[in-house]
Short mmCIF file of C-alpha atoms in Angstrom, two decimals:
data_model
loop_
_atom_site.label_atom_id
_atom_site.label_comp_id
_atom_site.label_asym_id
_atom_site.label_seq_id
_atom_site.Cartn_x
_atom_site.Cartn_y
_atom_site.Cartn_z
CA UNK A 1 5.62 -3.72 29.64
CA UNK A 2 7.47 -1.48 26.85
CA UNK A 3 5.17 1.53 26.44
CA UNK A 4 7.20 2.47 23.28
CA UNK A 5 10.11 1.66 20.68
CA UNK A 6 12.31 4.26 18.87
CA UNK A 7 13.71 3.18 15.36
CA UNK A 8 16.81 1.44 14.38
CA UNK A 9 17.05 4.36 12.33
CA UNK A 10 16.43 6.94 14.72
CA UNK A 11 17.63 10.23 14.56
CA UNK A 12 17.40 13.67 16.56
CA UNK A 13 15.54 16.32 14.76
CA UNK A 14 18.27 18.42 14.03
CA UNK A 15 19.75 15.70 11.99
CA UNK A 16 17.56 16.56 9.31
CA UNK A 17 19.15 17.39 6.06
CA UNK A 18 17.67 19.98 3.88
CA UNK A 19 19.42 18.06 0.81
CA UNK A 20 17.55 14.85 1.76
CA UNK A 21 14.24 16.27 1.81
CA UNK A 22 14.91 18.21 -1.27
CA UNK A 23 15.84 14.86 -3.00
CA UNK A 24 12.66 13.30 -1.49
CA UNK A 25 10.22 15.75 -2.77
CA UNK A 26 12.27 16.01 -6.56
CA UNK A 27 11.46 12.25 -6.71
CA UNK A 28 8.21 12.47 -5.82
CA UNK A 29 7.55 14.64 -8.56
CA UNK A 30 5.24 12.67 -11.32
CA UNK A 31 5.63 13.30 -15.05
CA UNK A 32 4.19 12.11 -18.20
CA UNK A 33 6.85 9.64 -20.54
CA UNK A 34 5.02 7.46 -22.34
CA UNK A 35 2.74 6.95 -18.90
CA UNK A 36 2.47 8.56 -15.91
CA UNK A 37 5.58 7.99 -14.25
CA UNK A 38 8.05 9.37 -10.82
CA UNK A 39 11.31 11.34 -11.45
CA UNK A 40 12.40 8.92 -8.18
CA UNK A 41 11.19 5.68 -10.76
CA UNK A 42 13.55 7.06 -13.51
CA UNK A 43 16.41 7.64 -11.98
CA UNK A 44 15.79 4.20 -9.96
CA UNK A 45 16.24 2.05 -13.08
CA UNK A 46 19.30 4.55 -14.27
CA UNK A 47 21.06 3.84 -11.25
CA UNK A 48 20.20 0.02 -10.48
CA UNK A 49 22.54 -1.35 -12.51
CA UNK A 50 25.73 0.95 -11.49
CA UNK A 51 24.50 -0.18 -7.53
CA UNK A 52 24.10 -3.86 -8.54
CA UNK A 53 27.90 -4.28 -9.94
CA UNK A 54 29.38 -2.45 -7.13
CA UNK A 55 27.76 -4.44 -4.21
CA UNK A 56 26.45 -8.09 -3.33
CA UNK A 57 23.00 -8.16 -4.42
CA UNK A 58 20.55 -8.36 -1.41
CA UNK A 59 18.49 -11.32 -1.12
CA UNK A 60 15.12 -9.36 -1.19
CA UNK A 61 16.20 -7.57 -4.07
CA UNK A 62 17.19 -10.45 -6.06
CA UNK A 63 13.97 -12.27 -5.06
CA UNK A 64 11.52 -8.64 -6.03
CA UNK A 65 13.47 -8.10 -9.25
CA UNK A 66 13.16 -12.31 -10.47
CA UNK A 67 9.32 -11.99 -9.39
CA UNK A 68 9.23 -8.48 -11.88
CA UNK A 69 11.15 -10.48 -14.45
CA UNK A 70 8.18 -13.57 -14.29
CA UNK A 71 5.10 -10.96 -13.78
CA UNK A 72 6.29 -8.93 -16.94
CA UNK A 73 7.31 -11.44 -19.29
CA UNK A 74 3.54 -13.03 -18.31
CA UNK A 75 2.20 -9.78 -19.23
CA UNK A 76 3.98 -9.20 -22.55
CA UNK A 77 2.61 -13.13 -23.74
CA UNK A 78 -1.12 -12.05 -22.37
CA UNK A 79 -0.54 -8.59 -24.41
CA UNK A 80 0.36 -10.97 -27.62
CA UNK A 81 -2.22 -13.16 -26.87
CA UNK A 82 -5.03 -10.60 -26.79
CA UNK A 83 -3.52 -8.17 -29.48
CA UNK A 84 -3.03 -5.24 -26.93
CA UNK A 85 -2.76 -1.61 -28.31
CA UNK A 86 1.39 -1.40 -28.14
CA UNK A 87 1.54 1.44 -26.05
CA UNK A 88 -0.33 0.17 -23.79
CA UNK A 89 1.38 -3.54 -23.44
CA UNK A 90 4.77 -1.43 -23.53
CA UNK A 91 3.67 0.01 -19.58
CA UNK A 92 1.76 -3.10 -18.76
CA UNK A 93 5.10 -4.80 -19.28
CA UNK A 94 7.57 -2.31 -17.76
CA UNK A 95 5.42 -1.44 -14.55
CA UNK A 96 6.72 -4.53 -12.39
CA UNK A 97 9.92 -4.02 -13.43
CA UNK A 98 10.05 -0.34 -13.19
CA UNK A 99 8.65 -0.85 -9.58
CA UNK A 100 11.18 -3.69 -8.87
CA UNK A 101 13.90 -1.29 -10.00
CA UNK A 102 12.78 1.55 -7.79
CA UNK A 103 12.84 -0.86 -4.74
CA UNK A 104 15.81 -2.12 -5.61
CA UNK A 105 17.41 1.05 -5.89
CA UNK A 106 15.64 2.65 -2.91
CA UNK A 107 17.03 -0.05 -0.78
CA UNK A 108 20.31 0.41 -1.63
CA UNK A 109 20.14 3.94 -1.29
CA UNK A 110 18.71 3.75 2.36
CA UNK A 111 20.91 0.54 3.16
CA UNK A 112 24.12 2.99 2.77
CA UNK A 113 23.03 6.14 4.19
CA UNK A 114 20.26 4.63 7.22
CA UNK A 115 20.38 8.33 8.73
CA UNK A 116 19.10 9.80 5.75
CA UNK A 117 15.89 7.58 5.34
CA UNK A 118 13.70 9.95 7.68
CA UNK A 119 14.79 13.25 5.39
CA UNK A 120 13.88 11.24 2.44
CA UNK A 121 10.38 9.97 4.13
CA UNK A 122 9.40 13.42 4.84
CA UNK A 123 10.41 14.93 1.98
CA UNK A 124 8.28 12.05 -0.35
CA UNK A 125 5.08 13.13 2.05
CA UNK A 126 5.72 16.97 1.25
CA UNK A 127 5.55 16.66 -1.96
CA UNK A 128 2.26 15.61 -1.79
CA UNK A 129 0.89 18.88 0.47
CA UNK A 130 2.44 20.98 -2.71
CA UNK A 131 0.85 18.78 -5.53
CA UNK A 132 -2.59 19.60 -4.00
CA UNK A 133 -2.18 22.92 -3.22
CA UNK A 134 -1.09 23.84 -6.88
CA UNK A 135 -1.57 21.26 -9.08
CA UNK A 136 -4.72 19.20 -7.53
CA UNK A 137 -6.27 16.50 -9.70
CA UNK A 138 -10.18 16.46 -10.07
CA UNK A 139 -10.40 14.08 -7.23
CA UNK A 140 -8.39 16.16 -4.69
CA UNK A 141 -10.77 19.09 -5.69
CA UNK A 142 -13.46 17.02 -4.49
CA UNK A 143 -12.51 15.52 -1.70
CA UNK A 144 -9.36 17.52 -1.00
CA UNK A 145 -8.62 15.27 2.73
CA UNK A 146 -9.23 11.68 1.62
CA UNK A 147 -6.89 11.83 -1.98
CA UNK A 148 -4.51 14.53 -0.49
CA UNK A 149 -4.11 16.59 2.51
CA UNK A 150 -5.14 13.48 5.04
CA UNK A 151 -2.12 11.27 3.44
CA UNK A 152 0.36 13.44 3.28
CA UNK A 153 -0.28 14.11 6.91
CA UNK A 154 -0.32 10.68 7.92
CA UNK A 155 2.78 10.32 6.04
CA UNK A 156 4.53 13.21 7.96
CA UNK A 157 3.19 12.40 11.33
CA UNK A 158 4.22 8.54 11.41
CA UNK A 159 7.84 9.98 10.28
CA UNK A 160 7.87 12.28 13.22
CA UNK A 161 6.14 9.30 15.51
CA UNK A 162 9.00 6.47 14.12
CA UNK A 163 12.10 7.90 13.39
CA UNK A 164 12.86 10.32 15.99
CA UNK A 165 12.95 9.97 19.89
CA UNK A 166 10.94 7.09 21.20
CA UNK A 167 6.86 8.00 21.79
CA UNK A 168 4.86 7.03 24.29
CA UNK A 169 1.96 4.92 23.89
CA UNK A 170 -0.43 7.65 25.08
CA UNK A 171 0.98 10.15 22.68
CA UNK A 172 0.60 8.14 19.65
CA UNK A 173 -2.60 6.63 20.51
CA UNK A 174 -4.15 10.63 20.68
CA UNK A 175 -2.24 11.85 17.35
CA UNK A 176 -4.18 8.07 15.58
CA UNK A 177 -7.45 9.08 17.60
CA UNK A 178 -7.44 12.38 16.23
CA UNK A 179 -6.15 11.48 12.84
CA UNK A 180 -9.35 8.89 12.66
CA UNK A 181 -11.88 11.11 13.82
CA UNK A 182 -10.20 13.88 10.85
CA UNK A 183 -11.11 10.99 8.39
CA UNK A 184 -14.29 9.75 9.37
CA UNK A 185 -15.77 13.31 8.96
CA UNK A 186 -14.25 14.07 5.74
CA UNK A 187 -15.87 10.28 4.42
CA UNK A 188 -12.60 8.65 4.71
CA UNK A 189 -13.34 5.19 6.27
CA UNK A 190 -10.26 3.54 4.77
CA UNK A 191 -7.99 6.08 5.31
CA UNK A 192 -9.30 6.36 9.35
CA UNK A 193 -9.12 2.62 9.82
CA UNK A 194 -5.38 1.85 8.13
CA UNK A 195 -3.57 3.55 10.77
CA UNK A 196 -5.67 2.29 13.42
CA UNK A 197 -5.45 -1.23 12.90
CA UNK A 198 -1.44 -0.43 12.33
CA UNK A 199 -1.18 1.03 15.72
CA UNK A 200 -3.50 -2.27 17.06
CA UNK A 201 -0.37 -3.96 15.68
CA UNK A 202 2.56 -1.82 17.13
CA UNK A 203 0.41 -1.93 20.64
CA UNK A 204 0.14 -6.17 20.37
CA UNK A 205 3.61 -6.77 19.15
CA UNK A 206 5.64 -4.36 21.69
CA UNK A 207 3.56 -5.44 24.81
CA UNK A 208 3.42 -8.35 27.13
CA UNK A 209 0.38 -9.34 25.89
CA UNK A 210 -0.30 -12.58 24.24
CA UNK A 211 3.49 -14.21 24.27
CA UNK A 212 2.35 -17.42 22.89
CA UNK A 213 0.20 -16.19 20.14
CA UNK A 214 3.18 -14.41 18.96
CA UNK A 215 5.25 -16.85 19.07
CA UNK A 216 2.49 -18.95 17.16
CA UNK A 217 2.42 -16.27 14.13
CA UNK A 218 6.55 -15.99 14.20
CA UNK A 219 6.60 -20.03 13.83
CA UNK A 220 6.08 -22.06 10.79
CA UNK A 221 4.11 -21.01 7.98
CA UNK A 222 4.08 -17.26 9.75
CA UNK A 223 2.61 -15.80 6.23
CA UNK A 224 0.16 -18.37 6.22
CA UNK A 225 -1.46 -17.59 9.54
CA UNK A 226 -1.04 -13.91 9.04
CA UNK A 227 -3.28 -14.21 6.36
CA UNK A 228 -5.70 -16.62 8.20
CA UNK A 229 -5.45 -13.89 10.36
CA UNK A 230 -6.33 -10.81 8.35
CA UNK A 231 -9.02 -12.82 6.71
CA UNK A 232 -10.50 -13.08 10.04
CA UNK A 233 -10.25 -9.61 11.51
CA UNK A 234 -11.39 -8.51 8.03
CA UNK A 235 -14.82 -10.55 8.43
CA UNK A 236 -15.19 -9.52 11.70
CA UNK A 237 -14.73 -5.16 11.01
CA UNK A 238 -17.05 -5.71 7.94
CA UNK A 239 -19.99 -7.16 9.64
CA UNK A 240 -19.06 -4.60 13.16
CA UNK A 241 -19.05 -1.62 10.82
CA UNK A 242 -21.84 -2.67 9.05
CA UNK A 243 -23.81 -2.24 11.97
CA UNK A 244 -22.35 0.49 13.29
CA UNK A 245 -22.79 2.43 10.06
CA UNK A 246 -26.28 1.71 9.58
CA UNK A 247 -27.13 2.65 12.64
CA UNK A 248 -27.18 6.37 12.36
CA UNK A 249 -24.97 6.97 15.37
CA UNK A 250 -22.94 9.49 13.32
CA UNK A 251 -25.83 11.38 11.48
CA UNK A 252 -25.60 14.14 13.70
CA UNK A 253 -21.60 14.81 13.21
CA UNK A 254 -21.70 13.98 9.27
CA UNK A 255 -22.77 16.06 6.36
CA UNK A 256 -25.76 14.97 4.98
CA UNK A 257 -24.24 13.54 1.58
CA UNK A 258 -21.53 11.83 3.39
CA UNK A 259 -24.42 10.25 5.81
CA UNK A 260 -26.42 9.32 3.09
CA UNK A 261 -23.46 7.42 1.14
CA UNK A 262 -22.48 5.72 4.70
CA UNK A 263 -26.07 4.12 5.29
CA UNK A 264 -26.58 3.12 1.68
CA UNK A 265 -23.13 0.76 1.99
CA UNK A 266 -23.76 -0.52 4.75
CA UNK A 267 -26.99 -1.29 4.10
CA UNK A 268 -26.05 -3.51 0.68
CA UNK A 269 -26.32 -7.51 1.37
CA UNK A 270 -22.77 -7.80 0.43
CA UNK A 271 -21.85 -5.41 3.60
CA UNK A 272 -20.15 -2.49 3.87
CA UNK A 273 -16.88 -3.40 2.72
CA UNK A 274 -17.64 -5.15 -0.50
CA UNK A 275 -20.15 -2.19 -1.03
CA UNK A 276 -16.99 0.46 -0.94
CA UNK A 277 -15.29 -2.04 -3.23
CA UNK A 278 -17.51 -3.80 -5.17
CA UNK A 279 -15.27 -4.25 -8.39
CA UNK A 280 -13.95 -7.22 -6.89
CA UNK A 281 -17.29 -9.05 -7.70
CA UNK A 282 -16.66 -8.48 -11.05
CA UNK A 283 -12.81 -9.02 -11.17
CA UNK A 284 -13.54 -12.30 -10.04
CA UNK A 285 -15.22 -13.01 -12.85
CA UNK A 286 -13.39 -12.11 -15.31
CA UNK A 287 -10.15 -13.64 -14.10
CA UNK A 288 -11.92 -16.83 -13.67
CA UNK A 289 -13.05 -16.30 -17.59
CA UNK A 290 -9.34 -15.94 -18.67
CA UNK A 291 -7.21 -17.74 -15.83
CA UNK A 292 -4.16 -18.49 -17.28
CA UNK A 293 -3.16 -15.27 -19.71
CA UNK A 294 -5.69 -13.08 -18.85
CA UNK A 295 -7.45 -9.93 -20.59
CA UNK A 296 -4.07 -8.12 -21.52
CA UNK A 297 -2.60 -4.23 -20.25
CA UNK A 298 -5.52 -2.21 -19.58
CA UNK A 299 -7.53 -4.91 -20.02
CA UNK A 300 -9.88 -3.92 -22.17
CA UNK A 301 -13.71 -4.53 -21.89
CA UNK A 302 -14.49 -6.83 -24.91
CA UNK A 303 -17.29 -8.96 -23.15
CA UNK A 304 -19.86 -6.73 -21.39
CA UNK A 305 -18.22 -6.74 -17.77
CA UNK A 306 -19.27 -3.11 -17.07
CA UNK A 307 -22.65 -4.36 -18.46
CA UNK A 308 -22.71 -6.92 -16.08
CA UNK A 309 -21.06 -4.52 -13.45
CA UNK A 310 -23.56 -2.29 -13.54
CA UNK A 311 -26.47 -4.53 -13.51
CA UNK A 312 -24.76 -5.99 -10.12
CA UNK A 313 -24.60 -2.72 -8.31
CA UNK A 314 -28.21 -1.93 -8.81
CA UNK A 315 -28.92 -5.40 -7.25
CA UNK A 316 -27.14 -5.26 -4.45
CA UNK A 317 -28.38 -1.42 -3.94
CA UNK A 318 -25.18 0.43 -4.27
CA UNK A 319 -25.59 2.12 -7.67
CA UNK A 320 -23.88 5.27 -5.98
CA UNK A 321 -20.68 3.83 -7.01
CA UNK A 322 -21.16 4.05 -10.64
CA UNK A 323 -20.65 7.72 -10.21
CA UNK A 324 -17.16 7.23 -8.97
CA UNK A 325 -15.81 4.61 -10.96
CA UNK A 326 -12.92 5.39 -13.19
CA UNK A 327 -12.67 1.67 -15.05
CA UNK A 328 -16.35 2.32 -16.36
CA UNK A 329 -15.31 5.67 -17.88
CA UNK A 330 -12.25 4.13 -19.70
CA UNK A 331 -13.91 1.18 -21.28
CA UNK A 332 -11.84 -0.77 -19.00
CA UNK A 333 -12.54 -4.16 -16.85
CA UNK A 334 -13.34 -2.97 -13.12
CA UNK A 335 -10.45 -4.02 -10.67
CA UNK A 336 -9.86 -2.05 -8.43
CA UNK A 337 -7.29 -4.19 -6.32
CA UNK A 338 -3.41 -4.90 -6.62
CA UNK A 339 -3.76 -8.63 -7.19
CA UNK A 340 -6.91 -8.75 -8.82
CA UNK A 341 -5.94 -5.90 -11.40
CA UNK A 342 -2.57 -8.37 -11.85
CA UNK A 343 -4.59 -11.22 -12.53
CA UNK A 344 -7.16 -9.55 -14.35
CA UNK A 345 -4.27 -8.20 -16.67
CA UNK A 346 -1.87 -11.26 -16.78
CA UNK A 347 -3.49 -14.16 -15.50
CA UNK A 348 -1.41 -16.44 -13.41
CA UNK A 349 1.63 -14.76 -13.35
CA UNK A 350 0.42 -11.49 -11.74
CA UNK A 351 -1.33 -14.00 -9.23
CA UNK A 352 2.18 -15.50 -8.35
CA UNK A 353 3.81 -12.29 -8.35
CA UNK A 354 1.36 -10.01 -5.61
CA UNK A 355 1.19 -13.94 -3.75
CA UNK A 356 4.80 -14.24 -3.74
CA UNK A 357 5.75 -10.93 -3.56
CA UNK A 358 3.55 -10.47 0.37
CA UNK A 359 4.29 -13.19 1.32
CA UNK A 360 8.01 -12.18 1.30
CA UNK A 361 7.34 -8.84 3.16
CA UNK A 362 5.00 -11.02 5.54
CA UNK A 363 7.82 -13.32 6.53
CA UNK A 364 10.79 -10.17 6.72
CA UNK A 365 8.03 -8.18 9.22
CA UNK A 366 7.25 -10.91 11.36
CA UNK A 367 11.32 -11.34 12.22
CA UNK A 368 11.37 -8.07 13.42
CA UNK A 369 8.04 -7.10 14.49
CA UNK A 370 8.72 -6.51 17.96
CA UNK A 371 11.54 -3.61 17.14
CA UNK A 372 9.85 -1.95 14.15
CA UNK A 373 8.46 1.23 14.95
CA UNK A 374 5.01 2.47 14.17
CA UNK A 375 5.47 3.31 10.30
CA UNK A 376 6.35 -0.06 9.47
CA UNK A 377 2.99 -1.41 10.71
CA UNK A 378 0.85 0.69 9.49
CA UNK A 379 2.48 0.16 6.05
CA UNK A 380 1.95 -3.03 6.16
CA UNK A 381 -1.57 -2.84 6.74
CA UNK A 382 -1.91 -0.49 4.04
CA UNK A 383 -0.33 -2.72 1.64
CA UNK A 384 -2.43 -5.66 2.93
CA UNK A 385 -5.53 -3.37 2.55
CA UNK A 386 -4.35 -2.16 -1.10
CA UNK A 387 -3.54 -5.67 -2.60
CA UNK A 388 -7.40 -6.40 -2.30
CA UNK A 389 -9.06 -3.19 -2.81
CA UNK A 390 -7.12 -0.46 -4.27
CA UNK A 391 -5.43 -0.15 -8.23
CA UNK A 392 -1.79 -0.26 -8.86
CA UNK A 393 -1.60 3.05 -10.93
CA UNK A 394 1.62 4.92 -10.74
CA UNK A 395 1.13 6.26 -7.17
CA UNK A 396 0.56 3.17 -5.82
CA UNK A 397 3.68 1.64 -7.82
CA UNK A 398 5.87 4.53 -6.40
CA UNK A 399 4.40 4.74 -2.65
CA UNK A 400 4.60 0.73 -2.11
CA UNK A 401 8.47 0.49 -3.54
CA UNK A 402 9.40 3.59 -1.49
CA UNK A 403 7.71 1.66 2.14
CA UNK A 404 9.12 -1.59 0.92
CA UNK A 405 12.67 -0.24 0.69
CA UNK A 406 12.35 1.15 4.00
CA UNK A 407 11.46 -1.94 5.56
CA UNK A 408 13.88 -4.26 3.50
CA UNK A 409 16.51 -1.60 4.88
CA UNK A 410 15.52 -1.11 8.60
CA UNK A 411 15.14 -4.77 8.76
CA UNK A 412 18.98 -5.36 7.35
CA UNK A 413 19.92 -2.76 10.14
CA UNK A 414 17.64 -4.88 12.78
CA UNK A 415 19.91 -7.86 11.65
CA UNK A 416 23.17 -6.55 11.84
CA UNK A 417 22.40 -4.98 15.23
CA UNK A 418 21.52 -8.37 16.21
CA UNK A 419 24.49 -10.20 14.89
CA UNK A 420 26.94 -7.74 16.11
CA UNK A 421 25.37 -7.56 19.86
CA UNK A 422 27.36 -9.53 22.78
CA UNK A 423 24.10 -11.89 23.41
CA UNK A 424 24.16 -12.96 19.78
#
């Protein structure tokens, strides 16, 4: 039984280069041009073309940027359709290309220079301990763990768990215990559980367990069942938690607020997890109202969804959320989710896109599952957690392209390892 993996891309700690993590933490810097946008994002679609003529274009890449190409040009006819305010159709329409660019790019970038990616990594993750200690934004006030300090930590320790020496299982499964526990407390249920259930994954792919259920998911239509799968596991934690919420086992080790907010979720008759994200319900609707084009760039609310929104949440008993919701303040359509904001925004071809699009990174993880280390799991349960239930504002744009470049890149590394090795 292997206990533990160390990276394709591993290096010793003293291999760290200052420059690296200097460059990391300069891109991770966000400014305002015409949106909010990453230094890292500018000088990604500077310097994609220059990369493209000097090197064969990578099949991922070509496939990411063609997707962008479909998923913006769908979003500039739903913009013309629905008479969108032209500054706000002009970043509707450039965000899937700017984030195609700044994989693109990325990849290249960590495709040459594989030593450098962990210098880089770290150096992205710092950036965000500095933004909230001098520059916090109203929700990292509030809840300074959840929007802030807890990810940049779980960005630096699965740099330090993945890219150096080779962990054991024991060791990882304490620093994920403890990292959970850190969450839970602070009201942080999807930020405890992401790096869990990625470690569930490094544990069932890098033992002996279950050999011919992995080789079921690795066969035909691997995507397919992946997503049969999550759908299941998914049911499953929300009716678990549910009841384990409810209960009131954690009253005594939870402020009473956060206790409060726990037991009125998971007491909703749409469960816990729907509770936490309930603008789904609603982004539902309102893609099925305008399927093929949909309601434009920032879609807009012209037809009493927040009405309707609002009316919902005191029905199902979770009108606690109206407090937090950003779409109501800005007049906007509720969607908090990758694909349903896409669809919400651009109809079918935002649909195709996020579809497309994970099933793609699906099919590259599941070829080299059993040799990625522990940050490429629990990325990709964070991006399978995100395209349902978080927003694809500029963080999100930046942080995904940044995790899918390192993947696209270790996995090239995994290949050429495996084509160059005397069994191949």
């Amino acid at each position: 039984m292997s206990t533990a993996v160390a990276s394709p891309i591993s290096i010793s700690l003293s291999s760290l280069r200052v420059m690296w993590i200097a460059m990391g933490m300069i891109a991770a810097v966000k400014i305002n041009v015409i949106g909010e946008i990453y230094i890292g994002e500018v000088l990604a679609l500077v310097a994609l073309p220059f990369l493209l003529l000097k090197r064969r274009v990578d099949r991922n890449v070509a496939f990411v940027i063609g997707l962008a190409v479909f998923w913006s040009a769908g979003q500039f006819i739903s913009d013309l359709i629905n008479q969108t305010d032209r500054n706000l159709s002009v970043k509707g329409v450039l965000a899937p290309l700017v984030f195609a660019a700044t994989i693109g790019s990325t990849m290249i970038l960590f495709d040459r220079y594989p030593k450098r990616m962990p210098s880089l990594l770290l150096g992205v993750a710092l950036t965000l301990f500095v933004d909230v200690i001098f520059t916090p934004t109203p929700e990292q006030i509030f809840e300074p763990w959840k929007w802030g300090y807890g990810v940049a930590t779980l960005g630096i320790g699965l740099v330090w768990l993945s890219f150096f020496r080779a962990r054991s299982l024991l060791l990882m499964s304490l620093a994920v215990l403890a990292f959970f526990v850190a969450c839970i407390l602070a009201s942080a249920r999807s930020l405890a559980m992401i790096p869990l259930a990625g470690f569930a994954a490094y544990v069932f792919w890098h033992t002996d367990i279950a050999r011919g259920f992995k080789r079921w998911l690795t066969g035909r239509f691997g995507p397919l069942k992946i997503a049969a799968l999550v759908i299941a596991v998914t049911w499953a934690l929300n009716t678990g938690l549910t009841a384990f919420f409810s209960s009131g086992v954690l009253d005594p080790f939870l402020e009473p607020t956060v206790s409060a907010k726990y037991k009125q979720q998971a007491s909703a008759d749409v469960g816990l997890l729907l509770a936490g994200r309930s603008e789904s319900l609603i982004s539902i609707q309102a893609y099925l109202d305008a399927p093929i084009v949909g309601h434009g760039s920032w879609a807009q609310d012209k037809s009493g969804y927040i009405s309707r929104y609002t009316a919902l949440l005191y029905k199902l008993g979770i009108s606690d959320n109206l407090n937090n919701d950003d779409a109501t303040d800005l007049a906007l359509i509720p969607a908090h989710s990758y694909l349903f904001g896409a669809l919400v925004w651009s109809g079918l071809a935002g649909g195709i896109f996020w579809i497309a699009f994970t099933f793609r990174v699906i099919k590259r993880y599941l070829k080299f599952a059993t040799r990625l280390p522990l940050y490429f799991h629990v990325g990709l349960v964070n991006l399978l957690w995100n395209l349902f239930f978080s927003p694809f504002g500029a963080d999100a744009r930046w942080a995904v392209a940044v995790f899918i470049a390192a993947l696209f890149a270790c996995c090239n590394q995994l290949g050429r390892t495996t084509t160059q090795s005397p069994a191949a």
